CSV table of C-alpha atoms in Angstrom, one decimal:
chain,number,residue,atom,x,y,z
A,25,PRO,CA,-1.9,19.5,-27.5
A,26,LYS,CA,-1.5,18.0,-24.0
A,27,PRO,CA,-4.4,15.6,-23.0
A,28,ALA,CA,-6.8,17.2,-20.5
A,29,ASN,CA,-6.8,14.1,-18.2
A,30,GLY,CA,-3.6,14.8,-16.3
A,31,PRO,CA,-0.9,13.0,-18.2
A,32,ASP,CA,2.1,11.3,-16.6
A,33,VAL,CA,4.9,13.8,-15.7
A,34,THR,CA,8.0,11.6,-16.0
A,35,ASP,CA,10.5,14.5,-15.4
A,36,ALA,CA,9.2,15.0,-11.8
A,37,LYS,CA,9.9,11.9,-9.7
A,38,ALA,CA,7.1,12.3,-7.1
A,39,LYS,CA,4.6,13.4,-9.8
A,40,HIS,CA,5.4,10.3,-11.9
A,41,GLY,CA,5.1,8.3,-8.7
A,42,GLU,CA,1.6,9.7,-8.1
A,43,TYR,CA,0.6,8.7,-11.6
A,44,MET,CA,2.0,5.2,-11.1
A,45,ALA,CA,0.4,4.9,-7.6
A,46,SER,CA,-3.0,5.7,-9.3
A,47,LEU,CA,-2.4,2.9,-11.8
A,48,MET,CA,-1.4,0.5,-9.0
A,49,LEU,CA,-4.6,1.4,-7.2
A,50,CYS,CA,-2.9,2.2,-3.9
A,51,SER,CA,-5.8,4.5,-2.9
A,52,HIS,CA,-8.3,1.8,-3.3
A,53,CYS,CA,-7.3,0.0,-0.1
A,54,HIS,CA,-5.3,2.5,1.9
A,55,TRP,CA,-8.2,4.7,3.1
A,56,PRO,CA,-10.4,4.6,6.2
A,57,PRO,CA,-14.0,3.7,5.5
A,58,ASP,CA,-16.9,5.8,6.7
A,59,MET,CA,-18.6,3.0,8.7
A,60,LYS,CA,-22.0,4.5,8.1
A,61,THR,CA,-21.8,4.6,4.3
A,62,LEU,CA,-18.8,2.2,3.7
A,63,ALA,CA,-17.5,4.8,1.3
A,64,PRO,CA,-14.0,6.4,1.6
A,65,ALA,CA,-14.0,8.8,4.6
A,66,GLY,CA,-12.8,11.7,2.4
A,67,PRO,CA,-9.8,13.0,0.4
A,68,ASP,CA,-8.2,14.4,3.5
A,69,LYS,CA,-7.9,10.8,4.9
A,70,MET,CA,-6.6,9.2,1.7
A,71,PHE,CA,-3.8,6.7,2.3
A,72,SER,CA,-4.4,6.7,6.1
A,73,GLY,CA,-5.5,3.1,6.2
A,74,GLY,CA,-8.1,1.2,8.1
A,75,LEU,CA,-10.1,-0.7,5.4
A,76,PRO,CA,-10.8,-4.2,6.8
A,77,PHE,CA,-10.2,-7.4,4.8
A,78,GLU,CA,-11.0,-11.1,5.4
A,79,ILE,CA,-9.4,-13.5,3.0
A,80,PRO,CA,-10.4,-17.0,4.0
A,81,MET,CA,-8.4,-18.7,1.2
A,82,LEU,CA,-5.2,-17.3,2.8
A,83,GLY,CA,-6.0,-17.5,6.5
A,84,THR,CA,-8.3,-16.6,9.3
A,85,GLY,CA,-8.9,-13.3,11.1
A,86,LYS,CA,-9.0,-9.7,9.8
A,87,LEU,CA,-6.4,-7.6,8.1
A,88,PHE,CA,-6.5,-3.8,8.0
A,89,ALA,CA,-4.9,-1.7,5.2
A,90,ARG,CA,-2.1,0.2,6.9
A,91,ASN,CA,-1.7,3.9,7.2
A,92,ILE,CA,1.0,4.7,4.5
A,93,THR,CA,1.1,8.5,5.1
A,94,SER,CA,4.2,10.2,6.5
A,95,ASP,CA,2.7,10.3,10.0
A,96,PRO,CA,5.6,9.0,12.2
A,97,ALA,CA,3.4,7.6,15.0
A,98,THR,CA,0.5,5.9,13.0
A,99,GLY,CA,1.9,5.8,9.5
A,100,ILE,CA,5.2,4.9,7.8
A,101,GLY,CA,6.8,8.3,8.3
A,102,LYS,CA,9.9,6.8,9.9
A,103,TRP,CA,10.5,4.6,6.8
A,104,THR,CA,13.1,5.7,4.2
A,105,GLU,CA,12.2,6.0,0.6
A,106,ASP,CA,14.4,3.0,-0.1
A,107,GLN,CA,12.5,1.0,2.6
A,108,ILE,CA,9.2,1.9,0.9
A,109,TYR,CA,10.6,0.9,-2.5
A,110,SER,CA,11.9,-2.5,-1.2
A,111,THR,CA,8.6,-3.2,0.6
A,112,ILE,CA,6.6,-2.6,-2.7
A,113,LYS,CA,9.1,-4.8,-4.6
A,114,THR,CA,9.4,-7.7,-2.2
A,115,MET,CA,6.2,-7.5,0.0
A,116,VAL,CA,8.4,-7.7,3.0
A,117,ARG,CA,8.4,-4.8,5.6
A,118,PRO,CA,11.6,-3.3,6.9
A,119,ASP,CA,11.2,-5.3,10.1
A,120,GLY,CA,11.2,-8.6,8.0
A,121,LYS,CA,7.5,-9.4,8.4
A,122,PRO,CA,5.7,-10.3,5.2
A,123,ILE,CA,2.8,-8.3,3.9
A,124,TYR,CA,-0.5,-10.3,3.7
A,125,GLY,CA,-3.7,-9.5,1.9
A,126,PRO,CA,-4.5,-8.0,-1.4
A,127,MET,CA,-1.0,-6.6,-1.9
A,128,GLN,CA,0.3,-10.3,-2.0
A,129,PHE,CA,-1.7,-10.7,-5.2
A,130,MET,CA,0.1,-7.7,-6.7
A,131,GLN,CA,3.6,-8.8,-6.0
A,132,GLY,CA,4.1,-10.6,-9.3
A,133,PRO,CA,3.0,-7.6,-11.5
A,134,TRP,CA,4.6,-4.9,-9.3
A,135,SER,CA,8.0,-6.8,-9.0
A,136,GLN,CA,8.2,-6.6,-12.8
A,137,LEU,CA,7.9,-2.8,-12.9
A,138,ASP,CA,10.9,-0.8,-13.8
A,139,ASP,CA,13.0,0.1,-10.8
A,140,ALA,CA,12.7,3.8,-11.7
A,141,ASP,CA,8.9,3.6,-11.6
A,142,LEU,CA,9.0,1.8,-8.2
A,143,HIS,CA,11.4,4.4,-6.8
A,144,ALA,CA,9.0,7.1,-8.1
A,145,VAL,CA,6.1,5.5,-6.3
A,146,ALA,CA,8.2,5.3,-3.1
A,147,ALA,CA,9.1,9.1,-3.5
A,148,TYR,CA,5.4,9.9,-3.9
A,149,ILE,CA,4.4,7.8,-0.9
A,150,LYS,CA,7.2,9.3,1.2
A,151,GLN,CA,5.9,12.8,0.6
A,152,LEU,CA,2.3,12.1,1.4
A,153,PRO,CA,1.1,14.5,4.1
A,154,PRO,CA,0.8,13.0,7.6
A,155,VAL,CA,-2.6,11.8,8.6
A,156,LYS,CA,-2.9,10.6,12.2
A,157,ASN,CA,-5.0,7.4,12.0
A,158,LYS,CA,-4.3,4.5,14.3
A,159,VAL,CA,-5.3,1.4,12.4
A,160,PRO,CA,-6.4,-1.7,14.4
A,161,ASP,CA,-4.0,-4.5,14.8
A,162,SER,CA,-4.5,-7.4,12.4
A,163,THR,CA,-5.9,-10.6,13.8
A,164,PHE,CA,-4.9,-12.5,10.6
A,165,LYS,CA,-3.3,-15.9,10.9
A,166,PRO,CA,-2.1,-17.4,7.6
A,167,ASN,CA,-3.1,-20.9,6.7
A,168,ALA,CA,-0.4,-23.5,7.3
A,169,ALA,CA,1.8,-24.2,4.2
A,170,PRO,CA,0.7,-27.4,2.4
A,171,PRO,CA,2.9,-30.4,3.0
A,172,PRO,CA,5.6,-31.0,0.4
A,173,ALA,CA,4.7,-33.2,-2.5
A,174,THR,CA,5.9,-36.8,-2.4
A,175,GLY,CA,6.4,-39.2,-5.1
């Protein structure tokens, strides 16, 4: 019998992508916090960004998880599925800017995922319903690169 816990549906690209995105913990960062309770604002706001981060070991200032819904004004609705795939794989946005923050720590493991799995994640993210949520601009400034080793 099929497990009752929602098994992976590999024959449906976006469904498989949803499964993979849950394993990749996308929803853990890409939600707006309810500032009174600091809990997620609600399932209707999932993936719409806004969670603040400060990562002193990487730099100064504040990062905010971006809105990754299909909203064209405040999310990534103008990105193609291939651009989403490439961004997950390389941690570089379509405009050439690097992604900072917790996603940097995931680049190693995620870049090792099968391309079909990453394309499925991109398909799932591309079809997320639009949620209008303007995320604050980041004030993050990365630490300077260490000087090259001599010797």
